[in-house]
Coordinates of C-alpha atoms in Angstrom, one line a residue:
X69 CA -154.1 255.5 36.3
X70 CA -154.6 258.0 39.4
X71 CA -158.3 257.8 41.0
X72 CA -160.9 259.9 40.4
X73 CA -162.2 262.8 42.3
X74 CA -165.2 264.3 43.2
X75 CA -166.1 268.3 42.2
X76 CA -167.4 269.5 45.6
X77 CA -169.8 272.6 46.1
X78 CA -167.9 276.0 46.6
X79 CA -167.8 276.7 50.1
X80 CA -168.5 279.9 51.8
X81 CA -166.1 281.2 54.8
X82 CA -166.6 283.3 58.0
X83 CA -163.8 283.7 60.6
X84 CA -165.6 282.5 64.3
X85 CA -165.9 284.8 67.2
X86 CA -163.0 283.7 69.8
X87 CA -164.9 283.2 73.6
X88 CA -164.0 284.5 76.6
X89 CA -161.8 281.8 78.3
X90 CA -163.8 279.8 80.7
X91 CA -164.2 280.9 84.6
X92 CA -165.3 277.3 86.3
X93 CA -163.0 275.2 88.1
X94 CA -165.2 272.4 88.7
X95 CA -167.4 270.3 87.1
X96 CA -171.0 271.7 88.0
X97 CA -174.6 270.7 86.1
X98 CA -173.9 272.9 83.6
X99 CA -171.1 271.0 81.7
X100 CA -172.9 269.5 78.5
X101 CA -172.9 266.0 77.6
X102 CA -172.7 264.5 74.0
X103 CA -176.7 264.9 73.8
X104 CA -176.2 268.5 74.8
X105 CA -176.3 271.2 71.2
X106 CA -176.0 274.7 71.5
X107 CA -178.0 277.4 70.6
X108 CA -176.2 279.3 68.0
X109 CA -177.4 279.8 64.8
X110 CA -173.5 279.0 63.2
X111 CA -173.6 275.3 63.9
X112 CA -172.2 273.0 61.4
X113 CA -174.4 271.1 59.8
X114 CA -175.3 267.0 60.1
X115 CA -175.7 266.7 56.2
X116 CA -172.6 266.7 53.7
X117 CA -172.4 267.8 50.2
X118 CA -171.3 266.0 47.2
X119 CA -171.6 265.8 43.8
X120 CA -173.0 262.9 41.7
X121 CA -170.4 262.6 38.8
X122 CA -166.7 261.8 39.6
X123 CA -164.5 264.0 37.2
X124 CA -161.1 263.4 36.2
X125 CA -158.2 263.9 38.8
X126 CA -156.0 265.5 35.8
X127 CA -155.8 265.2 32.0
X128 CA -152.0 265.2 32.1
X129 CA -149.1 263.1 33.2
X130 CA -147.5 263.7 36.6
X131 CA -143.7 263.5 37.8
X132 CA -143.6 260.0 39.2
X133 CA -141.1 259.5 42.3
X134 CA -137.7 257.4 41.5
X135 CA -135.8 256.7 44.2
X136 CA -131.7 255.7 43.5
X137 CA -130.8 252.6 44.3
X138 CA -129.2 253.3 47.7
X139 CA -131.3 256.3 48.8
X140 CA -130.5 257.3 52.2
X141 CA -132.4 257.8 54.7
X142 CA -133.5 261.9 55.6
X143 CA -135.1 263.5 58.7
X144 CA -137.6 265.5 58.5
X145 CA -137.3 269.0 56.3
X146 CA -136.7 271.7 58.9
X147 CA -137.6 275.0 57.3
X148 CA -136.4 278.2 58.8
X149 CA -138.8 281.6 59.2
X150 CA -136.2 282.8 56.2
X151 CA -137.2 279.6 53.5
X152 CA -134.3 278.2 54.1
X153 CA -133.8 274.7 54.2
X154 CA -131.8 272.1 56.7
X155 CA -131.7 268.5 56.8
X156 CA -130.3 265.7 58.7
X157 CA -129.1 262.5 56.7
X158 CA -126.8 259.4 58.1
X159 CA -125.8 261.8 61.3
X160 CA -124.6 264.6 58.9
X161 CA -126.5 268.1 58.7
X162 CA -127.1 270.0 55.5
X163 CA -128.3 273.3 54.8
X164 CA -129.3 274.5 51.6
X165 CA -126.7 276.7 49.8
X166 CA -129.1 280.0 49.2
X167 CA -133.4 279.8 49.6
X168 CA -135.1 277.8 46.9
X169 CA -131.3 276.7 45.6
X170 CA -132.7 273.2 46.7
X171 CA -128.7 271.8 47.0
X172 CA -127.6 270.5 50.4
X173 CA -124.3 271.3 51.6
X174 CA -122.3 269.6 54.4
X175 CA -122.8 271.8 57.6
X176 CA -121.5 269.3 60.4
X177 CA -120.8 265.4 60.8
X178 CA -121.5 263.3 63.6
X179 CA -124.9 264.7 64.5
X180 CA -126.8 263.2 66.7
X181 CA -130.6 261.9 65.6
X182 CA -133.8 262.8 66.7
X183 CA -133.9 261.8 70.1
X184 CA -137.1 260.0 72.0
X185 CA -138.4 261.1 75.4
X186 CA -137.4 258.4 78.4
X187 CA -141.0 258.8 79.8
X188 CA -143.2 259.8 76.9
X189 CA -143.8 260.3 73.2
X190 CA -142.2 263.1 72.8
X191 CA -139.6 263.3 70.6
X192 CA -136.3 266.1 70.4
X193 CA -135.2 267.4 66.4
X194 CA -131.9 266.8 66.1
X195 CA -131.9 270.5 64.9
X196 CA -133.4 273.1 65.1
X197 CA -133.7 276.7 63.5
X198 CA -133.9 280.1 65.7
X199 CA -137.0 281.8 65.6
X200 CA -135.5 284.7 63.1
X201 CA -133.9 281.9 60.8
X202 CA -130.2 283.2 61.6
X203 CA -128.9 280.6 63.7
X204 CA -129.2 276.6 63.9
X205 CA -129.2 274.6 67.0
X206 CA -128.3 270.7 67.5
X207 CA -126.6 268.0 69.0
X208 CA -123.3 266.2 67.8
X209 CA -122.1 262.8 69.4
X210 CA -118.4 262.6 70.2
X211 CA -117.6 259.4 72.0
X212 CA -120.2 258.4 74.1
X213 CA -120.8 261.8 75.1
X214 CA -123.5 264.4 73.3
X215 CA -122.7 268.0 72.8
X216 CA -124.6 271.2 71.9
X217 CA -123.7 273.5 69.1
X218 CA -124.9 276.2 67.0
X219 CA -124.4 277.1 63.5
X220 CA -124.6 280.6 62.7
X221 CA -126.0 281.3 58.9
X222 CA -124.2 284.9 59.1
X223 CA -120.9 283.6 59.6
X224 CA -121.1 280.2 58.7
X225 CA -119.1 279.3 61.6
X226 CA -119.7 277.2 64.7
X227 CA -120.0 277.5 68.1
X228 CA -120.1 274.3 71.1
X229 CA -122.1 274.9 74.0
X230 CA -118.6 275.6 76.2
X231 CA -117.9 278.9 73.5
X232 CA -121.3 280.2 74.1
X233 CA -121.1 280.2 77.7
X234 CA -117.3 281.2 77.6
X235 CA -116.5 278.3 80.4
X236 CA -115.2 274.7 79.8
X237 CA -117.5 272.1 80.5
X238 CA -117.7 268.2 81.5
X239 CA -119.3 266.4 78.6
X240 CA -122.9 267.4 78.5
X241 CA -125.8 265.4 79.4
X242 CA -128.3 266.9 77.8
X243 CA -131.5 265.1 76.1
X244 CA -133.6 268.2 74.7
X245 CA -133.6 271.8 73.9
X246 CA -135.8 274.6 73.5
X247 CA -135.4 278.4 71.8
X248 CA -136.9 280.9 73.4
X249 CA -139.4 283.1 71.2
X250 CA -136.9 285.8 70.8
X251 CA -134.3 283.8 70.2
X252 CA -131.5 284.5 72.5
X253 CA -132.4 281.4 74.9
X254 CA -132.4 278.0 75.0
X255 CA -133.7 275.7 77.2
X256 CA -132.2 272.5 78.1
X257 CA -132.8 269.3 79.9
X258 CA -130.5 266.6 81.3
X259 CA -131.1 263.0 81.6
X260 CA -132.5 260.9 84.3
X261 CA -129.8 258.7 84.8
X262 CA -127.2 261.3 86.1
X263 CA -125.4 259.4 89.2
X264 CA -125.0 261.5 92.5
X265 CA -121.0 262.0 91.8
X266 CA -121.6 263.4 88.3
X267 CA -120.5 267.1 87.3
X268 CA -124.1 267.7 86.1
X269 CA -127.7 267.9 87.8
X270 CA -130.8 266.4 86.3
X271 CA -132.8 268.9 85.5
X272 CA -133.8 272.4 83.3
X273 CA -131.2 274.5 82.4
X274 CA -131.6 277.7 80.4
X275 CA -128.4 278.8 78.4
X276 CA -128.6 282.8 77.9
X277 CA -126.4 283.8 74.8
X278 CA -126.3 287.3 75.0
X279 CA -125.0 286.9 78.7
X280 CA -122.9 283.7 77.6
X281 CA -124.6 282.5 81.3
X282 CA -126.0 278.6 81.6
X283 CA -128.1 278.0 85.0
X284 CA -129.8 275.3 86.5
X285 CA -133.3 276.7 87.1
X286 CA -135.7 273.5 88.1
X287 CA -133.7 270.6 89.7
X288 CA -135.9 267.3 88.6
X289 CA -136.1 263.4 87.5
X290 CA -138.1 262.1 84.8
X291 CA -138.8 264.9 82.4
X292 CA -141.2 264.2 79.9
X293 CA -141.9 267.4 77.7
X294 CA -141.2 271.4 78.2
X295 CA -142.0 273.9 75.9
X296 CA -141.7 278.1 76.0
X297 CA -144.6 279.6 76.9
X298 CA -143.5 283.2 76.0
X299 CA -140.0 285.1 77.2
X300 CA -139.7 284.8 80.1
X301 CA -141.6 281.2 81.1
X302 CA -141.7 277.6 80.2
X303 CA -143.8 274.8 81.4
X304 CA -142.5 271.4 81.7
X305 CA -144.2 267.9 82.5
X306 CA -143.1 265.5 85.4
X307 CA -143.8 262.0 85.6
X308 CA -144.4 261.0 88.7
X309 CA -145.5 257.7 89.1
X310 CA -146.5 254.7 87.0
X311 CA -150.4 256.5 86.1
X312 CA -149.3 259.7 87.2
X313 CA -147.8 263.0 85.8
X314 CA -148.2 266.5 86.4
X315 CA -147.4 269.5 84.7
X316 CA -145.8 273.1 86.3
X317 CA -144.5 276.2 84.9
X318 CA -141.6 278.1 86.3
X319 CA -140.0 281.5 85.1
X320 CA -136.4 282.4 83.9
X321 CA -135.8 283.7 87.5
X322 CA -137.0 279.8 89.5
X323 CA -140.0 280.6 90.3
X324 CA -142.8 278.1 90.3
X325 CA -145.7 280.3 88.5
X326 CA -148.6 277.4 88.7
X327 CA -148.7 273.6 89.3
X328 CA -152.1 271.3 87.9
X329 CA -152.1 267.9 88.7
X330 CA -150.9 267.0 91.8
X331 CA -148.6 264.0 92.6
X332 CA -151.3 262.0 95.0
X333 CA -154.4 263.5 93.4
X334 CA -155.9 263.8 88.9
X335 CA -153.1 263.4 87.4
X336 CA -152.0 264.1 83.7
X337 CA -153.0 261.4 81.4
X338 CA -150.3 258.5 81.8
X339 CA -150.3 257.6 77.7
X340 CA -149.5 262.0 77.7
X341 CA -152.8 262.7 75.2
X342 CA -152.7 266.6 75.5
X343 CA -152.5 268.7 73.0
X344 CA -150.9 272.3 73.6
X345 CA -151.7 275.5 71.6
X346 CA -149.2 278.4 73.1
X347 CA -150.3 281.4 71.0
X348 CA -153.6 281.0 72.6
X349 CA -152.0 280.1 75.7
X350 CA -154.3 276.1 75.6
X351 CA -153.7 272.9 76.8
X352 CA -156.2 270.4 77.0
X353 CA -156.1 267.4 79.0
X354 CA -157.8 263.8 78.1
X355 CA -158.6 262.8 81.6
X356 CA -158.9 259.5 81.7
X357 CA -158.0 258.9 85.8
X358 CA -160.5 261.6 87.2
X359 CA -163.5 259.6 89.0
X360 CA -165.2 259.8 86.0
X361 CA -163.4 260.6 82.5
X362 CA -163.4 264.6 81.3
X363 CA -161.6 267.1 79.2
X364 CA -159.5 269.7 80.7
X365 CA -159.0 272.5 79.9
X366 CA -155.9 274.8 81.0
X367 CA -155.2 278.4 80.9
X368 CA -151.2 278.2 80.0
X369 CA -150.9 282.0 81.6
X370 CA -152.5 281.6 85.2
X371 CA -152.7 277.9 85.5
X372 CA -156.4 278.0 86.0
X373 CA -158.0 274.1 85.1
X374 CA -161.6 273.6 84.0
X375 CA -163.3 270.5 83.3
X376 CA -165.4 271.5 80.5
X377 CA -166.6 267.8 79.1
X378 CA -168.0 264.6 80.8
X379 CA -167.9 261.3 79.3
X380 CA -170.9 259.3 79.8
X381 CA -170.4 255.9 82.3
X382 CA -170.3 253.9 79.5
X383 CA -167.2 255.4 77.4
X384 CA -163.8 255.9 77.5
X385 CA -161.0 258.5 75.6
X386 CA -159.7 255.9 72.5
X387 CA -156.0 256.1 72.5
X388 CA -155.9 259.1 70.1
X389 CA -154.6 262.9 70.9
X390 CA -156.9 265.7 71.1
X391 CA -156.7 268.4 68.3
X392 CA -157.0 272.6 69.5
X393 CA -158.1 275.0 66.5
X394 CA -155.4 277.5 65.6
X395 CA -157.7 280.5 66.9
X396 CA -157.8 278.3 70.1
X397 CA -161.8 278.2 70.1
X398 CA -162.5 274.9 69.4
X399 CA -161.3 271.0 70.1
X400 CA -161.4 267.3 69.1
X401 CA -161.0 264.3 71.1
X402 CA -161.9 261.0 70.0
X403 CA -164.2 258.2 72.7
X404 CA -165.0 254.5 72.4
X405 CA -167.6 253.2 74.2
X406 CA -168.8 249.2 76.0
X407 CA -170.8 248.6 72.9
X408 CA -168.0 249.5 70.3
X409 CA -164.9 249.9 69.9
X410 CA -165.4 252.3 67.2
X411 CA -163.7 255.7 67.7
X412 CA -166.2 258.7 67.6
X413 CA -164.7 262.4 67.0
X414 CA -166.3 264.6 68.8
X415 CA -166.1 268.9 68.1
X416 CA -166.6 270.7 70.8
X417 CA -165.5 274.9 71.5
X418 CA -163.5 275.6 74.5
X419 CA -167.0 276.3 77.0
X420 CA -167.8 272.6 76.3
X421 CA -170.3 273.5 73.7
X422 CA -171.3 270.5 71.5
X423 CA -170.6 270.9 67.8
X424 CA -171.2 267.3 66.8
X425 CA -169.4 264.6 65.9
X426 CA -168.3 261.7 63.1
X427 CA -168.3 258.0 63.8
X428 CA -165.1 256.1 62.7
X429 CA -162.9 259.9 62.1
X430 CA -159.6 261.1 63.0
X431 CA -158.2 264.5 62.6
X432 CA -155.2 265.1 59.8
X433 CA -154.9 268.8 60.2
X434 CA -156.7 272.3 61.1
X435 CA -157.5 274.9 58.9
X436 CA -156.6 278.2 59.9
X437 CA -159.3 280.4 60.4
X438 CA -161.7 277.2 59.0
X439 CA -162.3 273.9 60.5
X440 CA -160.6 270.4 60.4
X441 CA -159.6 267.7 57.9
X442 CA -160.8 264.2 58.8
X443 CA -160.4 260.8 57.4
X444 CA -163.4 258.8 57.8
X445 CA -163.7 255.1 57.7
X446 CA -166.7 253.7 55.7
X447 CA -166.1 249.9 55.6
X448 CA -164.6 247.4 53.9
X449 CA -160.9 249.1 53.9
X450 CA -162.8 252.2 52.2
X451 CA -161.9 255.7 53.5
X452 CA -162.8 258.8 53.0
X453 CA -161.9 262.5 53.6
X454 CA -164.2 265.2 54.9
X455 CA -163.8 268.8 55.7
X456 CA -165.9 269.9 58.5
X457 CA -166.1 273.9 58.0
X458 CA -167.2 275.9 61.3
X459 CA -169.3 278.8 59.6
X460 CA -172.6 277.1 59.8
X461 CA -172.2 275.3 55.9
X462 CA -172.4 271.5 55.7
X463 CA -169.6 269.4 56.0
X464 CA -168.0 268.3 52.2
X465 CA -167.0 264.6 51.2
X466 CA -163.6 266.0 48.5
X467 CA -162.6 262.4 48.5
X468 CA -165.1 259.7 48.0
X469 CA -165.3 256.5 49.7
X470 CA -162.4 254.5 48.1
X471 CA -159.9 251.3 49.4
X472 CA -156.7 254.1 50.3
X473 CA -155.4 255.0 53.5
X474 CA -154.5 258.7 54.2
X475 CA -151.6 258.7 56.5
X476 CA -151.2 262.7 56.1
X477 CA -151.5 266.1 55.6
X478 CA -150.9 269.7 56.2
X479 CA -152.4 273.3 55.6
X480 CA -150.5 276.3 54.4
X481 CA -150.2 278.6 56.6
X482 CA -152.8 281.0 54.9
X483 CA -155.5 278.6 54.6
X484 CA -155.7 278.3 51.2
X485 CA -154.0 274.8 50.0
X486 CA -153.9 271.4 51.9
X487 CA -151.6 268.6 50.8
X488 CA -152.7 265.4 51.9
X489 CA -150.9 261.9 50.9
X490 CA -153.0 258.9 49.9
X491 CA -152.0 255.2 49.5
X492 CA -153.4 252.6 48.2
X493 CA -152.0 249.5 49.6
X494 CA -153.4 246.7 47.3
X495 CA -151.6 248.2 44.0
X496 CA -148.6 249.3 45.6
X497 CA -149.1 252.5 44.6
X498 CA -148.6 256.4 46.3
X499 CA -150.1 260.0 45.6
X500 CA -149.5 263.2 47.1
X501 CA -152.7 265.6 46.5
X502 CA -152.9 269.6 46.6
X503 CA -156.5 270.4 47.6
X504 CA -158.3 274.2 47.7
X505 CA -161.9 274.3 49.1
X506 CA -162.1 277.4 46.8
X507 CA -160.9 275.6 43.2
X508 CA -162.6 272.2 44.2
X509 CA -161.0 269.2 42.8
X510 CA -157.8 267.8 44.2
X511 CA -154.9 268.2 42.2
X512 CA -152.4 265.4 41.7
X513 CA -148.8 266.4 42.1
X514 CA -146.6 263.3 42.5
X515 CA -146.8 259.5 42.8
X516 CA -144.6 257.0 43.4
X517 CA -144.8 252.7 42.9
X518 CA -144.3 252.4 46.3
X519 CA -145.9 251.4 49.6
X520 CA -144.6 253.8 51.6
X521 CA -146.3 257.3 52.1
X522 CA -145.3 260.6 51.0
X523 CA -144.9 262.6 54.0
X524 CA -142.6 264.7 56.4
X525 CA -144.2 267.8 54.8
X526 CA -143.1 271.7 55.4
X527 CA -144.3 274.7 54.0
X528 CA -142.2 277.5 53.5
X529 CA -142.4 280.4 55.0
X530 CA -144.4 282.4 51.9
X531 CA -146.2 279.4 51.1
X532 CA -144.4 279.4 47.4
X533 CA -142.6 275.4 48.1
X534 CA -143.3 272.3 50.1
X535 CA -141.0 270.1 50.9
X536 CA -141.6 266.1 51.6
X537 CA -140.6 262.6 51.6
X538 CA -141.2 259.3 50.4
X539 CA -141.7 257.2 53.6
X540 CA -139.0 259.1 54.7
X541 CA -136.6 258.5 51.8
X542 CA -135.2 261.0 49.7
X543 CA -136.6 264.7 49.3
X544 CA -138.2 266.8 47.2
X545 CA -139.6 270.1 46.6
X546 CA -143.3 271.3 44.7
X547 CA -143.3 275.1 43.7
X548 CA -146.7 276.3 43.6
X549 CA -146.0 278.8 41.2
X550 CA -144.3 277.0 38.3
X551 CA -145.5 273.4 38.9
X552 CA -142.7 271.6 39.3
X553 CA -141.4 269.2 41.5
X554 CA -137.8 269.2 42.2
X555 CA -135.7 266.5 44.0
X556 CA -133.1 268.0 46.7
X557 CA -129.4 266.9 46.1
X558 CA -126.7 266.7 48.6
X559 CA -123.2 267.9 47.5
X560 CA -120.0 267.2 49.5
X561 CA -117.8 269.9 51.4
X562 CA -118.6 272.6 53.4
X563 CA -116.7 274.1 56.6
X564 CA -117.3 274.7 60.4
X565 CA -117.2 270.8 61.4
X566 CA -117.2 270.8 65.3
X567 CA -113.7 270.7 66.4
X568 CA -112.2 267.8 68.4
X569 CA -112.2 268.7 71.4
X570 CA -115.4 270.6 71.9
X571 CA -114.1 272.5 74.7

């Protein structure tokens, strides 16, 4: 039988005030410690709220997962801004034949798969959809060699790297890439181990379709990340050293906009536990090699750094990322200290205001416009999840204490659903869960026997499916209006393989 739920309070919802972005560049006697609560009547509450009698989860039998017996393996659901569906499976990419058909067609053998940073955690798609949902970028392995190509939805033909640029081309190093926010650029990096006679330069390159240009713009060694920051800059992240990274940002024209983090002084945090938030132009910085450990804070647009948290002598970041809000107001970042190892989450807003914290809590996701989902141990392999709302009400327990891990989750885009997995281990057993802080109890969707989580999840665009896997096996699709679950099949065929000779 599925668990048992709690029926929470209804909640009550006020979108917070975005603050000015903060002025100091140093650490001064005015950055708060963890004793340190500010004086605003909005402050979330200590207490939680419950109720005394678990209800039933449902009265009604759910679609149980069942896997054939040689499922393959799936990456995870890329969703264009146009509902549209691609996947990668066994080094072959599918796209679904029309929006919500949910049937795969052969787009393009010999992809290649998702592809792991050198010098960090930070991993490449192996495709990736245009920011209008037209066009579909990734790499293909021919040989020993890697190629970029893009699949246009309009046409449903395919173009190699050499077409786009109109030029013929030495097979191409690249290890990442990056579309621009409108769409008509992509930015590229080369590997590190590029020897002095090849054709290529390690380095950032930015390919400009509409021109059909590609031009080396940063010449460097041991990228770890870069990302757009809007249309006409990027920022990318250097290591440069064994505890030592810093991070830059350059324009489409080559030149160097800001720098943080200099080689021979702070440096970026060596495990790379930032978190970056580009609408609101955010990154924050777990800096663990300053003289004393702090979070930074950096302005994305003028490269202005501010220290706007202190640890105390005694702790220490745990080895956990930080989390920004989607309005960009408000953070989490998780400490140990000598006495325990236990890590504490701490919520702070972007001043270094102290908003509290949980002992033994890790961040699954941010509500827009709300506050986060946490999973909170209690003891004994018991776990619970918590929602921690920002408008002043007291933080609510939807899922009691209970022996299941909760390796995910994810809110729709509006707020207004989150789908969480939860596993219990013991029984070999796995639910997927769609929650509303508005209806109150979670809603069980799917399960599966199976120790594996679901997970991999994607919204679409209009919030009407999510798509997931099972541990990364097989797909499927829930529609929230009809209340189904639907698996997604692959069908043979399909045109606009890459050509043999990709020149």
């Amino acid at each position: 039988q599925p668990p048992n739920e709690i029926e929470p309070a209804a909640p009550t919802f006020s979108a917070p005030v975005i603050t000015p972005s903060p002025t100091a560049a140093t650490i001064d006697a005015a950055v708060p410690t963890r004793t340190d609560t500010p004086s605003q009547s909005a402050v979330p509450q200590a207490t939680v709220t419950t109720m005394d009698n678990p209800t039933p989860l449902i009265t009604t039998p759910v679609p149980t997962a069942v896997l054939p017996d040689a499922a393959a393996s799936m990456a995870v659901p890329l969703v264009s801004s146009l509902g549209r569906l691609a996947v990668v499976q066994e080094h072959v990419l599918f796209v679904e034949t029309a929006v919500g058909s949910a049937n795969l067609v052969e787009i393009a053998r010999n992809v290649a798969p998702d592809i792991q940073s050198e010098d960090g955690p930070v991993a490449n798609p192996a495709a990736t959809w245009s920011p209008d949902g037209s066009r579909l970028a990734f790499f293909y392995e021919m040989g020993t060699a890697v190629y970029l190509a893009i699949w246009d939805s309009r046409t449903e033909q395919i173009q190699t790297l050499p077409n786009l640029v109109n030029k013929a081309l030495p097979p191409v190093p690249f290890t990442s890439f990056r579309w621009s926010p409108e769409g008509n650029r992509l930015l590229l990096t080369t590997s590190d181990r590029l020897t002095a006679d090849s054709e290529w330069t390690s380095g950032v390159w930015i390919a400009t379709l509409d021109s059909r240009e590609l031009t080396l713009v940063v010449e460097a060694r041991q990228l770890v990340d870069t990302a757009w920051l809007n249309t006409g800059s990027f920022f990318l992240q250097l290591r440069c050293g064994h505890d030592c990274a810093t991070i830059m940002a350059y324009d489409v024209n080559r030149r160097q906009l800001w720098k943080a983090y200099e080689e021979d002084d702070e440096v970026l945090s060596a495990s790379t536990f930032y978190a970056l938030n580009i609408a609101q132009g955010l990154l924050v910085n777990l800096n663990n090699f300053a003289p004393q450990p702090v979070v930074d804070v950096l302005d994305t647009v003028t490269g202005e750094l501010t220290s706007v948290w202190q640890l105390a002598a005694d702790e220490a970041f745990a080895l956990l990322p930080p989390h920004i809000s989607p309005n960009g107001r408000f953070l989490t970042f998780n400490t140990t200290n000598s006495i325990s190892l236990v890590p504490t989450l701490h919520l702070i807003d972007r001043d270094g205001r102290d908003y509290g914290s949980r002992d033994n809590a890790t961040v699954l996701d941010w509500r827009p416009n709300g506050g986060p989902v946490v999973v909170q141990a209690m003891g004994d392999n018991q776990n619970q999840l918590v929602y921690w709302p920002l408008d002043g009400a007291a933080a609510r327990i939807f899922v009691q204490p209970r022996a299941f891990t909760f390796p995910g989750g994810q809110w729709r885009a509006d707020g207004q659903y989150f789908i969480y997995s939860a596993l219990d281990p013991t029984n070999g057993a796995s639910y997927l869960y769609l929650w509303s802080p508005e209806q109150g109890t979670p809603f069980l969707i799917f399960s599966a026997a199976a120790t594996q989580p679901f997970q991999d999840f994607a919204w679409a665009p209009d919030g009407q499916r999510v798509f997931f896997t099972l541990g990364g096996q097989g797909m499927w699709a829930y529609d929230l209006e009809t209340g189904q679950v639907q698996q997604i099949s692959v069908m043979e065929g399909g045109t606009g393989i890459p050509p043999d000779n990709p020149n």
